[in-house]
Amino acid sequence: MFCKIQYQDNIQTEEQTTIIHSQQSIMSVKEENKEFLVNPNSPVQILIDYICEKVGIDKNEEFDICDVDTGELLNIKSLDAFTYATTVMKPKQTYVLVLLEKDQYGQIQRYDPILCKQTKLCVDVLYRIKRRSGRKSSASKELRRSLNRRRSSNSADSSDFDQKTMTHSSRSKKEVI
């Protein structure tokens, strides 16, 4: 029994990433996510220690594990240290690590998947997390506005169609009578 964890090999801050991208703007850099296997049939604390060592993040860092398919955060650090990870992780499932930025009240303000930002997986995971948490990104707001505009223009067209159909059907009824 195992689970996959995907992650970005070299974790960098946003500032470092900007500097690197500006220096390498001429060169094409192909970034890929890495993955490793974990045994969910082990205590949560051992799993957290192993993940931190493997990925290179501090154990005190605010992070969580996210199901790639659903965007569900497992709240792994809130579990008892001796609870087995099988209580929240499904065998043969793929997960990603997500850094959490919290405000002074402990509310999550930002989700940052530890993935290469240019990959589709990163965008999809972030979208699923935000959808589950109820937070809307500006991109999703714009998409929703665009869909609403299309619906309103389609409903105007369909109401014209309905009126024509009603008129035509009422004429047909009169002709039948």
PDB file of C-alpha atoms in Angstrom:
ATOM      1  CA  MET A   1       0.000   0.000   0.000  1.00  0.00           C
ATOM      2  CA  PHE A   2       1.403   3.386  -0.991  1.00  0.00           C
ATOM      3  CA  CYS A   3       0.526   6.958  -1.972  1.00  0.00           C
ATOM      4  CA  LYS A   4       2.343   9.364  -4.273  1.00  0.00           C
ATOM      5  CA  ILE A   5       3.425  12.833  -3.191  1.00  0.00           C
ATOM      6  CA  GLN A   6       4.278  15.317  -5.945  1.00  0.00           C
ATOM      7  CA  TYR A   7       6.383  18.380  -5.242  1.00  0.00           C
ATOM      8  CA  GLN A   8       8.756  20.920  -6.711  1.00  0.00           C
ATOM      9  CA  ASP A   9      12.369  19.973  -6.076  1.00  0.00           C
ATOM     10  CA  ASN A  10      13.816  23.419  -5.386  1.00  0.00           C
ATOM     11  CA  ILE A  11      11.459  25.375  -3.171  1.00  0.00           C
ATOM     12  CA  GLN A  12      12.016  29.081  -3.716  1.00  0.00           C
ATOM     13  CA  THR A  13      10.379  32.205  -2.463  1.00  0.00           C
ATOM     14  CA  GLU A  14       8.480  34.401  -4.912  1.00  0.00           C
ATOM     15  CA  GLU A  15      11.293  36.981  -4.897  1.00  0.00           C
ATOM     16  CA  GLN A  16      13.939  34.372  -5.740  1.00  0.00           C
ATOM     17  CA  THR A  17      11.748  32.969  -8.518  1.00  0.00           C
ATOM     18  CA  THR A  18      11.373  36.421 -10.080  1.00  0.00           C
ATOM     19  CA  ILE A  19      15.130  36.979 -10.034  1.00  0.00           C
ATOM     20  CA  ILE A  20      15.825  33.567 -11.545  1.00  0.00           C
ATOM     21  CA  HIS A  21      13.212  34.062 -14.277  1.00  0.00           C
ATOM     22  CA  SER A  22      14.586  37.491 -15.168  1.00  0.00           C
ATOM     23  CA  GLN A  23      18.113  36.086 -15.394  1.00  0.00           C
ATOM     24  CA  GLN A  24      17.017  33.104 -17.466  1.00  0.00           C
ATOM     25  CA  SER A  25      14.576  34.910 -19.735  1.00  0.00           C
ATOM     26  CA  ILE A  26      16.718  34.065 -22.748  1.00  0.00           C
ATOM     27  CA  MET A  27      17.045  30.384 -21.881  1.00  0.00           C
ATOM     28  CA  SER A  28      14.149  27.975 -21.953  1.00  0.00           C
ATOM     29  CA  VAL A  29      13.924  26.148 -18.648  1.00  0.00           C
ATOM     30  CA  LYS A  30      11.848  22.992 -18.461  1.00  0.00           C
ATOM     31  CA  GLU A  31      10.576  22.491 -14.945  1.00  0.00           C
ATOM     32  CA  GLU A  32       8.952  19.299 -13.817  1.00  0.00           C
ATOM     33  CA  ASN A  33       7.394  18.154 -10.604  1.00  0.00           C
ATOM     34  CA  LYS A  34       9.049  15.304  -8.745  1.00  0.00           C
ATOM     35  CA  GLU A  35       7.298  12.556  -6.857  1.00  0.00           C
ATOM     36  CA  PHE A  36       8.012   9.970  -4.223  1.00  0.00           C
ATOM     37  CA  LEU A  37       6.078   7.213  -2.522  1.00  0.00           C
ATOM     38  CA  VAL A  38       4.921   7.215   1.081  1.00  0.00           C
ATOM     39  CA  ASN A  39       3.429   4.484   3.207  1.00  0.00           C
ATOM     40  CA  PRO A  40       0.149   5.736   4.689  1.00  0.00           C
ATOM     41  CA  ASN A  41       0.120   2.710   6.971  1.00  0.00           C
ATOM     42  CA  SER A  42       2.323   4.570   9.442  1.00  0.00           C
ATOM     43  CA  PRO A  43       1.788   7.130  12.203  1.00  0.00           C
ATOM     44  CA  VAL A  44       1.164  10.688  11.013  1.00  0.00           C
ATOM     45  CA  GLN A  45       4.207  12.100  12.817  1.00  0.00           C
ATOM     46  CA  ILE A  46       6.560   9.682  11.063  1.00  0.00           C
ATOM     47  CA  LEU A  47       4.939  10.539   7.736  1.00  0.00           C
ATOM     48  CA  ILE A  48       5.296  14.302   8.369  1.00  0.00           C
ATOM     49  CA  ASP A  49       8.947  13.887   9.394  1.00  0.00           C
ATOM     50  CA  TYR A  50       9.679  11.854   6.274  1.00  0.00           C
ATOM     51  CA  ILE A  51       7.934  14.342   3.961  1.00  0.00           C
ATOM     52  CA  CYS A  52       9.741  17.320   5.511  1.00  0.00           C
ATOM     53  CA  GLU A  53      13.100  15.594   5.161  1.00  0.00           C
ATOM     54  CA  LYS A  54      12.431  14.447   1.601  1.00  0.00           C
ATOM     55  CA  VAL A  55      11.114  17.800   0.329  1.00  0.00           C
ATOM     56  CA  GLY A  56      13.370  19.998   2.440  1.00  0.00           C
ATOM     57  CA  ILE A  57      10.855  22.036   4.397  1.00  0.00           C
ATOM     58  CA  ASP A  58      10.914  22.906   8.070  1.00  0.00           C
ATOM     59  CA  LYS A  59       8.653  20.799  10.313  1.00  0.00           C
ATOM     60  CA  ASN A  60       7.302  24.010  11.855  1.00  0.00           C
ATOM     61  CA  GLU A  61       6.279  25.378   8.450  1.00  0.00           C
ATOM     62  CA  GLU A  62       2.523  25.712   7.951  1.00  0.00           C
ATOM     63  CA  PHE A  63       1.687  23.128   5.282  1.00  0.00           C
ATOM     64  CA  ASP A  64      -0.845  20.469   4.491  1.00  0.00           C
ATOM     65  CA  ILE A  65      -1.340  17.579   2.115  1.00  0.00           C
ATOM     66  CA  CYS A  66      -3.916  17.965  -0.649  1.00  0.00           C
ATOM     67  CA  ASP A  67      -5.722  15.322  -2.687  1.00  0.00           C
ATOM     68  CA  VAL A  68      -4.973  16.102  -6.352  1.00  0.00           C
ATOM     69  CA  ASP A  69      -8.356  14.900  -7.642  1.00  0.00           C
ATOM     70  CA  THR A  70     -10.644  16.649  -5.167  1.00  0.00           C
ATOM     71  CA  GLY A  71      -8.623  19.560  -3.788  1.00  0.00           C
ATOM     72  CA  GLU A  72      -9.379  18.350  -0.264  1.00  0.00           C
ATOM     73  CA  LEU A  73      -6.852  19.381   2.374  1.00  0.00           C
ATOM     74  CA  LEU A  74      -6.249  16.526   4.814  1.00  0.00           C
ATOM     75  CA  ASN A  75      -5.376  18.702   7.852  1.00  0.00           C
ATOM     76  CA  ILE A  76      -2.625  16.191   8.509  1.00  0.00           C
ATOM     77  CA  LYS A  77      -0.918  18.285  11.182  1.00  0.00           C
ATOM     78  CA  SER A  78      -4.090  18.511  13.255  1.00  0.00           C
ATOM     79  CA  LEU A  79      -4.232  14.729  13.679  1.00  0.00           C
ATOM     80  CA  ASP A  80      -2.808  12.999  16.718  1.00  0.00           C
ATOM     81  CA  ALA A  81       0.852  12.060  16.169  1.00  0.00           C
ATOM     82  CA  PHE A  82       0.133   8.351  16.601  1.00  0.00           C
ATOM     83  CA  THR A  83      -2.936   8.234  14.342  1.00  0.00           C
ATOM     84  CA  TYR A  84      -2.284   6.228  11.218  1.00  0.00           C
ATOM     85  CA  ALA A  85      -2.312   8.227   7.988  1.00  0.00           C
ATOM     86  CA  THR A  86      -4.641   5.640   6.444  1.00  0.00           C
ATOM     87  CA  THR A  87      -7.474   7.395   8.287  1.00  0.00           C
ATOM     88  CA  VAL A  88      -7.206  10.312   5.827  1.00  0.00           C
ATOM     89  CA  MET A  89      -5.086   9.052   2.895  1.00  0.00           C
ATOM     90  CA  LYS A  90      -6.347   6.643   0.260  1.00  0.00           C
ATOM     91  CA  PRO A  91      -3.998   3.988  -1.144  1.00  0.00           C
ATOM     92  CA  LYS A  92      -2.621   4.608  -4.652  1.00  0.00           C
ATOM     93  CA  GLN A  93      -3.851   8.218  -4.566  1.00  0.00           C
ATOM     94  CA  THR A  94      -1.685  11.192  -5.573  1.00  0.00           C
ATOM     95  CA  TYR A  95      -1.232  14.119  -3.195  1.00  0.00           C
ATOM     96  CA  VAL A  96       0.629  17.419  -3.269  1.00  0.00           C
ATOM     97  CA  LEU A  97       2.070  19.561  -0.510  1.00  0.00           C
ATOM     98  CA  VAL A  98       0.516  22.984   0.005  1.00  0.00           C
ATOM     99  CA  LEU A  99       2.075  25.800   2.018  1.00  0.00           C
ATOM    100  CA  LEU A 100      -0.488  27.729   4.039  1.00  0.00           C
ATOM    101  CA  GLU A 101      -0.278  31.417   4.819  1.00  0.00           C
ATOM    102  CA  LYS A 102      -2.439  32.301   7.809  1.00  0.00           C
ATOM    103  CA  ASP A 103      -3.470  35.638   9.271  1.00  0.00           C
ATOM    104  CA  GLN A 104      -3.136  36.636  12.920  1.00  0.00           C
ATOM    105  CA  TYR A 105      -6.409  34.836  13.734  1.00  0.00           C
ATOM    106  CA  GLY A 106      -5.303  31.542  12.211  1.00  0.00           C
ATOM    107  CA  GLN A 107      -7.491  31.870   9.106  1.00  0.00           C
ATOM    108  CA  ILE A 108      -5.896  30.675   5.881  1.00  0.00           C
ATOM    109  CA  GLN A 109      -5.236  33.627   3.596  1.00  0.00           C
ATOM    110  CA  ARG A 110      -3.262  31.936   0.844  1.00  0.00           C
ATOM    111  CA  TYR A 111      -2.632  28.471  -0.545  1.00  0.00           C
ATOM    112  CA  ASP A 112       0.681  27.842  -2.277  1.00  0.00           C
ATOM    113  CA  PRO A 113       1.095  24.352  -3.781  1.00  0.00           C
ATOM    114  CA  ILE A 114       4.719  23.226  -3.684  1.00  0.00           C
ATOM    115  CA  LEU A 115       4.654  22.548  -7.410  1.00  0.00           C
ATOM    116  CA  CYS A 116       6.182  24.103 -10.501  1.00  0.00           C
ATOM    117  CA  LYS A 117       3.906  27.080 -11.091  1.00  0.00           C
ATOM    118  CA  GLN A 118       3.931  26.679 -14.884  1.00  0.00           C
ATOM    119  CA  THR A 119       2.360  23.219 -14.793  1.00  0.00           C
ATOM    120  CA  LYS A 120      -1.298  22.461 -15.404  1.00  0.00           C
ATOM    121  CA  LEU A 121      -1.324  20.378 -12.232  1.00  0.00           C
ATOM    122  CA  CYS A 122      -0.495  23.425 -10.110  1.00  0.00           C
ATOM    123  CA  VAL A 123      -3.283  25.502 -11.658  1.00  0.00           C
ATOM    124  CA  ASP A 124      -5.794  22.652 -11.323  1.00  0.00           C
ATOM    125  CA  VAL A 125      -4.910  21.940  -7.693  1.00  0.00           C
ATOM    126  CA  LEU A 126      -5.138  25.606  -6.743  1.00  0.00           C
ATOM    127  CA  TYR A 127      -8.518  25.907  -8.484  1.00  0.00           C
ATOM    128  CA  ARG A 128      -9.879  22.819  -6.678  1.00  0.00           C
ATOM    129  CA  ILE A 129      -8.639  24.011  -3.282  1.00  0.00           C
ATOM    130  CA  LYS A 130     -10.202  27.438  -3.726  1.00  0.00           C
ATOM    131  CA  ARG A 131     -13.450  25.935  -5.010  1.00  0.00           C
ATOM    132  CA  ARG A 132     -13.687  23.665  -1.940  1.00  0.00           C
ATOM    133  CA  SER A 133     -12.816  26.443   0.477  1.00  0.00           C
ATOM    134  CA  GLY A 134     -15.381  28.798  -1.047  1.00  0.00           C
ATOM    135  CA  ARG A 135     -12.804  31.443  -1.928  1.00  0.00           C
ATOM    136  CA  LYS A 136     -13.028  32.783  -5.442  1.00  0.00           C
ATOM    137  CA  SER A 137      -9.999  33.944  -7.350  1.00  0.00           C
ATOM    138  CA  SER A 138     -10.178  36.929  -9.682  1.00  0.00           C
ATOM    139  CA  ALA A 139      -9.832  34.574 -12.660  1.00  0.00           C
ATOM    140  CA  SER A 140     -12.841  32.544 -11.576  1.00  0.00           C
ATOM    141  CA  LYS A 141     -14.855  35.743 -11.014  1.00  0.00           C
ATOM    142  CA  GLU A 142     -14.052  36.892 -14.550  1.00  0.00           C
ATOM    143  CA  LEU A 143     -15.004  33.488 -15.943  1.00  0.00           C
ATOM    144  CA  ARG A 144     -18.291  33.593 -14.042  1.00  0.00           C
ATOM    145  CA  ARG A 145     -19.069  37.106 -15.374  1.00  0.00           C
ATOM    146  CA  SER A 146     -18.370  35.955 -18.909  1.00  0.00           C
ATOM    147  CA  LEU A 147     -20.659  32.935 -18.497  1.00  0.00           C
ATOM    148  CA  ASN A 148     -23.406  35.117 -17.025  1.00  0.00           C
ATOM    149  CA  ARG A 149     -23.162  37.507 -19.987  1.00  0.00           C
ATOM    150  CA  ARG A 150     -23.484  34.572 -22.376  1.00  0.00           C
ATOM    151  CA  ARG A 151     -26.461  33.205 -20.471  1.00  0.00           C
ATOM    152  CA  SER A 152     -28.226  36.557 -20.454  1.00  0.00           C
ATOM    153  CA  SER A 153     -27.684  37.018 -24.208  1.00  0.00           C
ATOM    154  CA  ASN A 154     -28.818  33.424 -24.817  1.00  0.00           C
ATOM    155  CA  SER A 155     -31.887  33.875 -22.631  1.00  0.00           C
ATOM    156  CA  ALA A 156     -32.830  37.013 -24.598  1.00  0.00           C
ATOM    157  CA  ASP A 157     -32.516  35.027 -27.824  1.00  0.00           C
ATOM    158  CA  SER A 158     -34.500  32.135 -26.377  1.00  0.00           C
ATOM    159  CA  SER A 159     -37.277  34.443 -25.122  1.00  0.00           C
ATOM    160  CA  ASP A 160     -37.639  35.820 -28.668  1.00  0.00           C
ATOM    161  CA  PHE A 161     -37.732  32.237 -29.892  1.00  0.00           C
ATOM    162  CA  ASP A 162     -40.345  31.319 -27.256  1.00  0.00           C
ATOM    163  CA  GLN A 163     -42.565  34.251 -28.279  1.00  0.00           C
ATOM    164  CA  LYS A 164     -42.341  33.255 -31.953  1.00  0.00           C
ATOM    165  CA  THR A 165     -43.107  29.649 -31.062  1.00  0.00           C
ATOM    166  CA  MET A 166     -46.075  30.661 -28.909  1.00  0.00           C
ATOM    167  CA  THR A 167     -47.461  32.846 -31.702  1.00  0.00           C
ATOM    168  CA  HIS A 168     -46.956  30.080 -34.238  1.00  0.00           C
ATOM    169  CA  SER A 169     -48.519  27.432 -31.987  1.00  0.00           C
ATOM    170  CA  SER A 170     -51.530  29.641 -31.184  1.00  0.00           C
ATOM    171  CA  ARG A 171     -52.083  30.172 -34.915  1.00  0.00           C
ATOM    172  CA  SER A 172     -51.897  26.425 -35.441  1.00  0.00           C
ATOM    173  CA  LYS A 173     -54.513  25.862 -32.753  1.00  0.00           C
ATOM    174  CA  LYS A 174     -56.817  28.417 -34.364  1.00  0.00           C
ATOM    175  CA  GLU A 175     -56.401  26.746 -37.726  1.00  0.00           C
ATOM    176  CA  VAL A 176     -57.229  23.348 -36.204  1.00  0.00           C
ATOM    177  CA  ILE A 177     -60.376  24.643 -34.509  1.00  0.00           C
TER     178      ILE A 177
END
